[in-house]
PDB file of C-alpha atoms and ligand atoms in Angstrom:
ATOM      1  CA  UNK A  66      43.832  49.531  75.253  1.00  0.00           C
ATOM      2  CA  UNK A  67      42.869  52.994  74.044  1.00  0.00           C
ATOM      3  CA  UNK A  68      39.234  53.562  73.138  1.00  0.00           C
ATOM      4  CA  UNK A  69      40.172  54.237  69.527  1.00  0.00           C
ATOM      5  CA  UNK A  70      41.804  50.807  69.215  1.00  0.00           C
ATOM      6  CA  UNK A  71      38.689  49.208  70.643  1.00  0.00           C
ATOM      7  CA  UNK A  72      36.503  50.991  68.111  1.00  0.00           C
ATOM      8  CA  UNK A  73      38.842  49.925  65.320  1.00  0.00           C
ATOM      9  CA  UNK A  74      38.584  46.343  66.497  1.00  0.00           C
ATOM     10  CA  UNK A  75      34.799  46.529  66.547  1.00  0.00           C
ATOM     11  CA  UNK A  76      34.844  47.943  63.034  1.00  0.00           C
ATOM     12  CA  UNK A  77      37.096  45.144  61.862  1.00  0.00           C
ATOM     13  CA  UNK A  78      34.809  42.543  63.403  1.00  0.00           C
ATOM     14  CA  UNK A  79      31.864  44.144  61.668  1.00  0.00           C
ATOM     15  CA  UNK A  80      33.661  44.307  58.341  1.00  0.00           C
ATOM     16  CA  UNK A  81      34.429  40.596  58.634  1.00  0.00           C
ATOM     17  CA  UNK A  82      30.802  39.853  59.425  1.00  0.00           C
ATOM     18  CA  UNK A  83      29.699  41.892  56.415  1.00  0.00           C
ATOM     19  CA  UNK A  84      32.094  39.918  54.244  1.00  0.00           C
ATOM     20  CA  UNK A  85      30.639  36.728  55.659  1.00  0.00           C
ATOM     21  CA  UNK A  86      27.044  37.607  54.882  1.00  0.00           C
ATOM     22  CA  UNK A  87      27.810  38.812  51.383  1.00  0.00           C
ATOM     23  CA  UNK A  88      29.418  35.417  50.737  1.00  0.00           C
ATOM     24  CA  UNK A  89      26.285  33.506  51.827  1.00  0.00           C
ATOM     25  CA  UNK A  90      24.957  31.500  48.899  1.00  0.00           C
ATOM     26  CA  UNK A  91      21.171  31.766  48.733  1.00  0.00           C
ATOM     27  CA  UNK A  92      20.648  28.008  48.653  1.00  0.00           C
ATOM     28  CA  UNK A  93      22.684  27.243  51.813  1.00  0.00           C
ATOM     29  CA  UNK A  94      20.706  29.654  53.919  1.00  0.00           C
ATOM     30  CA  UNK A  95      18.847  27.907  56.719  1.00  0.00           C
ATOM     31  CA  UNK A  96      15.187  28.111  57.676  1.00  0.00           C
ATOM     32  CA  UNK A  97      14.602  31.834  58.348  1.00  0.00           C
ATOM     33  CA  UNK A  98      11.871  30.950  60.870  1.00  0.00           C
ATOM     34  CA  UNK A  99      14.488  29.346  63.150  1.00  0.00           C
ATOM     35  CA  UNK A 100      17.645  31.391  62.883  1.00  0.00           C
ATOM     36  CA  UNK A 101      20.470  30.235  65.129  1.00  0.00           C
ATOM     37  CA  UNK A 102      22.666  32.705  66.998  1.00  0.00           C
ATOM     38  CA  UNK A 103      25.140  33.105  64.150  1.00  0.00           C
ATOM     39  CA  UNK A 104      22.326  33.849  61.709  1.00  0.00           C
ATOM     40  CA  UNK A 105      20.839  36.403  64.103  1.00  0.00           C
ATOM     41  CA  UNK A 106      24.251  38.010  64.489  1.00  0.00           C
ATOM     42  CA  UNK A 107      24.783  38.177  60.730  1.00  0.00           C
ATOM     43  CA  UNK A 108      21.285  39.564  60.192  1.00  0.00           C
ATOM     44  CA  UNK A 109      21.952  42.281  62.788  1.00  0.00           C
ATOM     45  CA  UNK A 110      25.209  43.103  60.997  1.00  0.00           C
ATOM     46  CA  UNK A 111      23.383  43.248  57.680  1.00  0.00           C
ATOM     47  CA  UNK A 112      20.859  45.703  59.179  1.00  0.00           C
ATOM     48  CA  UNK A 113      23.774  47.776  60.447  1.00  0.00           C
ATOM     49  CA  UNK A 114      25.231  47.614  56.946  1.00  0.00           C
ATOM     50  CA  UNK A 115      21.873  48.931  55.574  1.00  0.00           C
ATOM     51  CA  UNK A 116      22.149  51.961  57.837  1.00  0.00           C
ATOM     52  CA  UNK A 117      25.766  52.678  56.880  1.00  0.00           C
ATOM     53  CA  UNK A 118      24.945  52.417  53.171  1.00  0.00           C
ATOM     54  CA  UNK A 119      21.894  54.666  53.607  1.00  0.00           C
ATOM     55  CA  UNK A 120      24.056  57.244  55.417  1.00  0.00           C
ATOM     56  CA  UNK A 121      26.718  57.156  52.691  1.00  0.00           C
ATOM     57  CA  UNK A 122      24.167  57.275  49.857  1.00  0.00           C
ATOM     58  CA  UNK A 123      23.872  60.605  48.077  1.00  0.00           C
ATOM     59  CA  UNK A 124      21.288  61.585  45.529  1.00  0.00           C
ATOM     60  CA  UNK A 125      24.026  63.625  43.868  1.00  0.00           C
ATOM     61  CA  UNK A 126      26.311  60.648  43.296  1.00  0.00           C
ATOM     62  CA  UNK A 127      25.492  59.053  39.977  1.00  0.00           C
ATOM     63  CA  UNK A 128      26.104  55.463  38.927  1.00  0.00           C
ATOM     64  CA  UNK A 129      28.578  55.250  36.010  1.00  0.00           C
ATOM     65  CA  UNK A 130      27.185  55.633  32.501  1.00  0.00           C
ATOM     66  CA  UNK A 131      28.575  54.126  29.296  1.00  0.00           C
ATOM     67  CA  UNK A 132      28.649  54.630  25.537  1.00  0.00           C
ATOM     68  CA  UNK A 133      26.400  52.893  22.999  1.00  0.00           C
ATOM     69  CA  UNK A 134      29.387  50.824  21.837  1.00  0.00           C
ATOM     70  CA  UNK A 135      29.755  49.332  25.330  1.00  0.00           C
ATOM     71  CA  UNK A 136      26.231  47.860  25.452  1.00  0.00           C
ATOM     72  CA  UNK A 137      26.155  44.086  26.049  1.00  0.00           C
ATOM     73  CA  UNK A 138      24.337  42.537  23.099  1.00  0.00           C
ATOM     74  CA  UNK A 139      22.603  40.147  23.415  1.00  0.00           C
ATOM     75  CA  UNK A 140      21.706  40.949  27.059  1.00  0.00           C
ATOM     76  CA  UNK A 141      21.890  38.298  29.762  1.00  0.00           C
ATOM     77  CA  UNK A 142      18.736  36.937  31.410  1.00  0.00           C
ATOM     78  CA  UNK A 143      18.421  36.113  35.066  1.00  0.00           C
ATOM     79  CA  UNK A 144      15.550  35.153  37.356  1.00  0.00           C
ATOM     80  CA  UNK A 145      14.824  32.518  39.973  1.00  0.00           C
ATOM     81  CA  UNK A 146      13.635  30.259  37.114  1.00  0.00           C
ATOM     82  CA  UNK A 147      14.583  29.413  33.522  1.00  0.00           C
ATOM     83  CA  UNK A 148      14.024  31.939  30.712  1.00  0.00           C
ATOM     84  CA  UNK A 149      11.271  29.713  29.229  1.00  0.00           C
ATOM     85  CA  UNK A 150       9.224  30.239  32.427  1.00  0.00           C
ATOM     86  CA  UNK A 151       9.234  34.065  32.246  1.00  0.00           C
ATOM     87  CA  UNK A 152       5.756  35.571  32.764  1.00  0.00           C
ATOM     88  CA  UNK A 153       3.967  37.062  29.774  1.00  0.00           C
ATOM     89  CA  UNK A 154       1.770  40.032  30.640  1.00  0.00           C
ATOM     90  CA  UNK A 155      -0.856  41.225  28.133  1.00  0.00           C
ATOM     91  CA  UNK A 156       0.106  44.859  27.412  1.00  0.00           C
ATOM     92  CA  UNK A 157      -3.463  45.728  26.331  1.00  0.00           C
ATOM     93  CA  UNK A 158      -5.066  44.895  29.671  1.00  0.00           C
ATOM     94  CA  UNK A 159      -2.040  45.706  31.826  1.00  0.00           C
ATOM     95  CA  UNK A 160      -2.585  48.015  34.799  1.00  0.00           C
ATOM     96  CA  UNK A 161       0.142  49.129  37.198  1.00  0.00           C
ATOM     97  CA  UNK A 162      -1.534  49.080  40.625  1.00  0.00           C
ATOM     98  CA  UNK A 163      -0.838  51.546  43.419  1.00  0.00           C
ATOM     99  CA  UNK A 164      -1.333  51.082  47.148  1.00  0.00           C
ATOM    100  CA  UNK A 165      -0.297  52.704  50.420  1.00  0.00           C
ATOM    101  CA  UNK A 166       0.488  56.340  51.202  1.00  0.00           C
ATOM    102  CA  UNK A 167      -0.525  57.668  47.766  1.00  0.00           C
ATOM    103  CA  UNK A 168      -3.194  60.294  47.030  1.00  0.00           C
ATOM    104  CA  UNK A 169      -4.113  59.171  43.491  1.00  0.00           C
ATOM    105  CA  UNK A 170      -4.324  55.392  43.577  1.00  0.00           C
ATOM    106  CA  UNK A 171      -5.953  54.818  40.174  1.00  0.00           C
ATOM    107  CA  UNK A 172      -4.063  52.072  38.308  1.00  0.00           C
ATOM    108  CA  UNK A 173      -2.022  53.060  35.233  1.00  0.00           C
ATOM    109  CA  UNK A 174      -2.283  51.621  31.731  1.00  0.00           C
ATOM    110  CA  UNK A 175       0.816  51.403  29.526  1.00  0.00           C
ATOM    111  CA  UNK A 176      -0.484  54.173  27.261  1.00  0.00           C
ATOM    112  CA  UNK A 177      -0.811  56.441  30.285  1.00  0.00           C
ATOM    113  CA  UNK A 178       2.692  55.550  31.481  1.00  0.00           C
ATOM    114  CA  UNK A 179       4.134  56.096  27.995  1.00  0.00           C
ATOM    115  CA  UNK A 180       2.597  59.577  27.850  1.00  0.00           C
ATOM    116  CA  UNK A 181       4.764  60.726  30.800  1.00  0.00           C
ATOM    117  CA  UNK A 182       8.144  62.463  30.298  1.00  0.00           C
ATOM    118  CA  UNK A 183      10.954  59.915  29.983  1.00  0.00           C
ATOM    119  CA  UNK A 184      14.690  59.676  30.481  1.00  0.00           C
ATOM    120  CA  UNK A 185      17.209  57.240  29.033  1.00  0.00           C
ATOM    121  CA  UNK A 186      20.337  55.735  30.535  1.00  0.00           C
ATOM    122  CA  UNK A 187      23.173  53.444  29.483  1.00  0.00           C
ATOM    123  CA  UNK A 188      24.165  51.823  32.758  1.00  0.00           C
ATOM    124  CA  UNK A 189      25.543  48.613  34.205  1.00  0.00           C
ATOM    125  CA  UNK A 190      23.521  45.895  35.938  1.00  0.00           C
ATOM    126  CA  UNK A 191      25.589  43.885  38.413  1.00  0.00           C
ATOM    127  CA  UNK A 192      24.337  40.463  39.558  1.00  0.00           C
ATOM    128  CA  UNK A 193      25.548  38.894  42.804  1.00  0.00           C
ATOM    129  CA  UNK A 194      26.249  35.746  40.790  1.00  0.00           C
ATOM    130  CA  UNK A 195      29.357  37.528  39.525  1.00  0.00           C
ATOM    131  CA  UNK A 196      28.455  38.903  36.108  1.00  0.00           C
ATOM    132  CA  UNK A 197      27.514  42.325  34.789  1.00  0.00           C
ATOM    133  CA  UNK A 198      25.896  43.705  31.667  1.00  0.00           C
ATOM    134  CA  UNK A 199      25.606  47.186  30.203  1.00  0.00           C
ATOM    135  CA  UNK A 200      22.238  48.122  28.748  1.00  0.00           C
ATOM    136  CA  UNK A 201      20.171  51.061  27.602  1.00  0.00           C
ATOM    137  CA  UNK A 202      16.919  51.506  29.458  1.00  0.00           C
ATOM    138  CA  UNK A 203      14.421  54.338  29.150  1.00  0.00           C
ATOM    139  CA  UNK A 204      11.337  55.155  31.132  1.00  0.00           C
ATOM    140  CA  UNK A 205       9.668  57.382  33.664  1.00  0.00           C
ATOM    141  CA  UNK A 206      11.840  58.718  36.507  1.00  0.00           C
ATOM    142  CA  UNK A 207      10.389  57.176  39.682  1.00  0.00           C
ATOM    143  CA  UNK A 208      10.832  60.533  41.404  1.00  0.00           C
ATOM    144  CA  UNK A 209       8.510  62.363  39.020  1.00  0.00           C
ATOM    145  CA  UNK A 210       6.032  59.455  39.059  1.00  0.00           C
ATOM    146  CA  UNK A 211       5.883  59.507  42.867  1.00  0.00           C
ATOM    147  CA  UNK A 212       5.254  63.259  42.755  1.00  0.00           C
ATOM    148  CA  UNK A 213       2.635  62.867  40.035  1.00  0.00           C
ATOM    149  CA  UNK A 214       0.588  60.338  42.031  1.00  0.00           C
ATOM    150  CA  UNK A 215       0.872  62.315  45.246  1.00  0.00           C
ATOM    151  CA  UNK A 216       2.969  59.741  47.096  1.00  0.00           C
ATOM    152  CA  UNK A 217       4.072  60.611  50.609  1.00  0.00           C
ATOM    153  CA  UNK A 218       7.824  60.852  50.007  1.00  0.00           C
ATOM    154  CA  UNK A 219       8.483  61.109  53.740  1.00  0.00           C
ATOM    155  CA  UNK A 220       7.668  57.375  53.940  1.00  0.00           C
ATOM    156  CA  UNK A 221      10.585  54.992  54.355  1.00  0.00           C
ATOM    157  CA  UNK A 222       9.891  52.373  51.709  1.00  0.00           C
ATOM    158  CA  UNK A 223       8.748  51.866  48.138  1.00  0.00           C
ATOM    159  CA  UNK A 224       7.848  48.210  47.508  1.00  0.00           C
ATOM    160  CA  UNK A 225       7.219  46.359  44.247  1.00  0.00           C
ATOM    161  CA  UNK A 226       5.262  43.214  43.396  1.00  0.00           C
ATOM    162  CA  UNK A 227       5.898  41.297  40.145  1.00  0.00           C
ATOM    163  CA  UNK A 228       3.922  39.072  37.770  1.00  0.00           C
ATOM    164  CA  UNK A 229       6.078  36.036  38.696  1.00  0.00           C
ATOM    165  CA  UNK A 230       5.674  36.423  42.459  1.00  0.00           C
ATOM    166  CA  UNK A 231       9.041  38.165  42.825  1.00  0.00           C
ATOM    167  CA  UNK A 232       9.077  41.228  45.074  1.00  0.00           C
ATOM    168  CA  UNK A 233      11.551  43.790  46.361  1.00  0.00           C
ATOM    169  CA  UNK A 234      11.627  47.102  48.173  1.00  0.00           C
ATOM    170  CA  UNK A 235      13.880  50.141  48.313  1.00  0.00           C
ATOM    171  CA  UNK A 236      14.516  53.089  50.636  1.00  0.00           C
ATOM    172  CA  UNK A 237      12.849  56.402  49.715  1.00  0.00           C
ATOM    173  CA  UNK A 238      16.175  58.229  49.118  1.00  0.00           C
ATOM    174  CA  UNK A 239      17.081  55.633  46.471  1.00  0.00           C
ATOM    175  CA  UNK A 240      13.568  55.845  45.003  1.00  0.00           C
ATOM    176  CA  UNK A 241      14.024  59.608  44.524  1.00  0.00           C
ATOM    177  CA  UNK A 242      17.508  59.252  42.966  1.00  0.00           C
ATOM    178  CA  UNK A 243      17.614  60.786  39.446  1.00  0.00           C
ATOM    179  CA  UNK A 244      18.742  57.498  37.816  1.00  0.00           C
ATOM    180  CA  UNK A 245      15.943  55.406  39.336  1.00  0.00           C
ATOM    181  CA  UNK A 246      13.371  54.807  36.598  1.00  0.00           C
ATOM    182  CA  UNK A 247      10.281  52.792  35.799  1.00  0.00           C
ATOM    183  CA  UNK A 248      11.719  51.380  32.580  1.00  0.00           C
ATOM    184  CA  UNK A 249       9.443  50.744  29.584  1.00  0.00           C
ATOM    185  CA  UNK A 250      12.039  50.321  26.828  1.00  0.00           C
ATOM    186  CA  UNK A 251      15.314  48.516  26.240  1.00  0.00           C
ATOM    187  CA  UNK A 252      17.395  49.736  23.272  1.00  0.00           C
ATOM    188  CA  UNK A 253      14.486  52.025  22.286  1.00  0.00           C
ATOM    189  CA  UNK A 254      12.019  49.147  21.877  1.00  0.00           C
ATOM    190  CA  UNK A 255       9.429  47.938  24.424  1.00  0.00           C
ATOM    191  CA  UNK A 256      10.851  45.569  27.050  1.00  0.00           C
ATOM    192  CA  UNK A 257      10.430  41.903  26.096  1.00  0.00           C
ATOM    193  CA  UNK A 258       8.834  39.426  28.557  1.00  0.00           C
ATOM    194  CA  UNK A 259      11.989  37.767  29.926  1.00  0.00           C
ATOM    195  CA  UNK A 260      13.624  41.149  30.486  1.00  0.00           C
ATOM    196  CA  UNK A 261      10.812  42.716  32.486  1.00  0.00           C
ATOM    197  CA  UNK A 262       7.938  43.540  30.132  1.00  0.00           C
ATOM    198  CA  UNK A 263       5.925  45.590  30.333  1.00  0.00           C
ATOM    199  CA  UNK A 264       7.462  47.637  33.167  1.00  0.00           C
ATOM    200  CA  UNK A 265      10.516  47.123  35.376  1.00  0.00           C
ATOM    201  CA  UNK A 266      12.402  49.038  37.981  1.00  0.00           C
ATOM    202  CA  UNK A 267      15.811  50.084  36.737  1.00  0.00           C
ATOM    203  CA  UNK A 268      17.988  51.328  39.586  1.00  0.00           C
ATOM    204  CA  UNK A 269      21.685  51.399  38.635  1.00  0.00           C
ATOM    205  CA  UNK A 270      22.764  52.438  42.159  1.00  0.00           C
ATOM    206  CA  UNK A 271      21.737  48.991  43.425  1.00  0.00           C
ATOM    207  CA  UNK A 272      22.572  45.359  42.615  1.00  0.00           C
ATOM    208  CA  UNK A 273      20.661  43.439  39.937  1.00  0.00           C
ATOM    209  CA  UNK A 274      18.250  41.694  42.302  1.00  0.00           C
ATOM    210  CA  UNK A 275      16.964  45.125  43.444  1.00  0.00           C
ATOM    211  CA  UNK A 276      15.718  45.692  39.847  1.00  0.00           C
ATOM    212  CA  UNK A 277      12.348  43.872  39.878  1.00  0.00           C
ATOM    213  CA  UNK A 278      10.943  42.984  36.451  1.00  0.00           C
ATOM    214  CA  UNK A 279       7.346  42.710  35.187  1.00  0.00           C
ATOM    215  CA  UNK A 280       5.976  45.040  37.852  1.00  0.00           C
ATOM    216  CA  UNK A 281       2.318  44.611  38.722  1.00  0.00           C
ATOM    217  CA  UNK A 282       2.016  47.008  41.643  1.00  0.00           C
ATOM    218  CA  UNK A 283       3.847  49.438  43.875  1.00  0.00           C
ATOM    219  CA  UNK A 284       3.301  50.344  47.533  1.00  0.00           C
ATOM    220  CA  UNK A 285       4.532  53.382  49.456  1.00  0.00           C
ATOM    221  CA  UNK A 286       4.698  52.977  53.216  1.00  0.00           C
ATOM    222  CA  UNK A 287       6.615  52.680  56.449  1.00  0.00           C
ATOM    223  CA  UNK A 288       6.369  48.914  56.947  1.00  0.00           C
ATOM    224  CA  UNK A 289       9.457  46.940  55.921  1.00  0.00           C
ATOM    225  CA  UNK A 290       8.477  44.430  53.243  1.00  0.00           C
ATOM    226  CA  UNK A 291      11.873  42.902  52.360  1.00  0.00           C
ATOM    227  CA  UNK A 292      12.218  41.047  49.095  1.00  0.00           C
ATOM    228  CA  UNK A 293      12.539  37.641  47.432  1.00  0.00           C
ATOM    229  CA  UNK A 294      16.333  37.394  47.869  1.00  0.00           C
ATOM    230  CA  UNK A 295      16.495  39.853  50.762  1.00  0.00           C
ATOM    231  CA  UNK A 296      14.330  37.498  52.858  1.00  0.00           C
ATOM    232  CA  UNK A 297      16.841  34.708  52.173  1.00  0.00           C
ATOM    233  CA  UNK A 298      19.775  36.614  53.628  1.00  0.00           C
ATOM    234  CA  UNK A 299      20.923  39.010  50.921  1.00  0.00           C
ATOM    235  CA  UNK A 300      21.644  42.484  52.208  1.00  0.00           C
ATOM    236  CA  UNK A 301      18.567  44.703  51.802  1.00  0.00           C
ATOM    237  CA  UNK A 302      20.188  48.017  50.803  1.00  0.00           C
ATOM    238  CA  UNK A 303      22.631  46.369  48.354  1.00  0.00           C
ATOM    239  CA  UNK A 304      24.150  49.469  46.788  1.00  0.00           C
ATOM    240  CA  UNK A 305      26.374  48.715  43.824  1.00  0.00           C
TER     241      UNK A 305
HETATM  242  N1  LIG B  62      10.317  39.640  38.480  1.00  0.00           N
HETATM  243  C1  LIG B  62      11.618  39.349  38.660  1.00  0.00           C
HETATM  244  N2  LIG B  62      12.501  40.354  38.667  1.00  0.00           N
HETATM  245  C2  LIG B  62      13.823  40.096  38.848  1.00  0.00           C
HETATM  246  C3  LIG B  62      14.289  38.772  39.068  1.00  0.00           C
HETATM  247  C4  LIG B  62      13.315  37.727  39.098  1.00  0.00           C
HETATM  248  O1  LIG B  62      13.611  36.533  39.306  1.00  0.00           O
HETATM  249  N3  LIG B  62      11.994  38.056  38.880  1.00  0.00           N
HETATM  250  N4  LIG B  62      15.631  38.531  39.235  1.00  0.00           N
HETATM  251  C5  LIG B  62      16.492  39.670  39.597  1.00  0.00           C
HETATM  252  C6  LIG B  62      17.918  39.423  39.394  1.00  0.00           C
HETATM  253  S1  LIG B  62      18.698  38.406  40.530  1.00  0.00           S
HETATM  254  C7  LIG B  62      18.650  40.045  38.408  1.00  0.00           C
HETATM  255  S2  LIG B  62      20.333  39.884  38.302  1.00  0.00           S
HETATM  256  C8  LIG B  62      17.986  40.863  37.370  1.00  0.00           C
HETATM  257  C9  LIG B  62      18.331  40.337  35.979  1.00  0.00           C
HETATM  258  O2  LIG B  62      17.768  41.187  35.001  1.00  0.00           O
HETATM  259  P1  LIG B  62      17.939  40.799  33.487  1.00  0.00           P
HETATM  260  O3  LIG B  62      17.244  39.506  33.221  1.00  0.00           O
HETATM  261  O4  LIG B  62      17.360  41.951  32.725  1.00  0.00           O
HETATM  262  O5  LIG B  62      19.447  40.680  33.220  1.00  0.00           O
HETATM  263  O6  LIG B  62      16.572  40.876  37.518  1.00  0.00           O
HETATM  264  C10 LIG B  62      16.112  40.954  38.846  1.00  0.00           C
HETATM  265  N5  LIG B  62      14.686  41.147  38.813  1.00  0.00           N
HETATM  266 MO1  LIG B  63      20.964  38.789  40.245  1.00  0.00          MO
END
């Protein structure tokens, strides 16, 4: 067999493995503390998939944008619990905490965040459950916020912790992408509690679960911190 054929075969095997892991339902995933060989194999493939997606990712490639008429109204809620359980954060006492490789770590109030230059986007949020919505979010570009606080943008990860215990993390290139924002508003009004009040990450180049809501703090660093769904087998990079 020629070497090229062998490489093609390997690629095919990998593509099949990637298909397999993307089809894993979160609830059927086994105890992550005791992965069997197949799980280890799939996890290794998913890590390989992260690297391929990171290599293909370009800060110049924008996620599609839409017109006002295409906005999904009412929006669709999703979380790992029912909408009635969504956390309610007091906007008056709210502080967005900062940790890790950041020069200015003072926490931010909502008034301070709202005083920063903002951008707006009409983009699509795609959930792995098989639905998508189009919404209008506005807020502070994460890129300019990271620069403002003196974050070390040579670090690998930006991680987020939420009021409901949810957490997620993204690669620095995605954090610096022009469409990645710390969203404050939906349809030009402050975010409401079930949809991420008072502050959420809106990153249209990634799947819905990489858009943590009700952010309490952010860390910049080189230690992989995973995420709520990521730790249960969902692919970490999850570009959309
Ligand atoms: N804090 C928090 N953020 C979260 C989640 C969650 O359970 N808690 N679910 C994620 C998932 S799976 C999706 S699809 C989107 C849904 O966002 P929406 O409710 O605005 O549609 O939020 C993401 N961010
Ligand atoms: Mo989701």
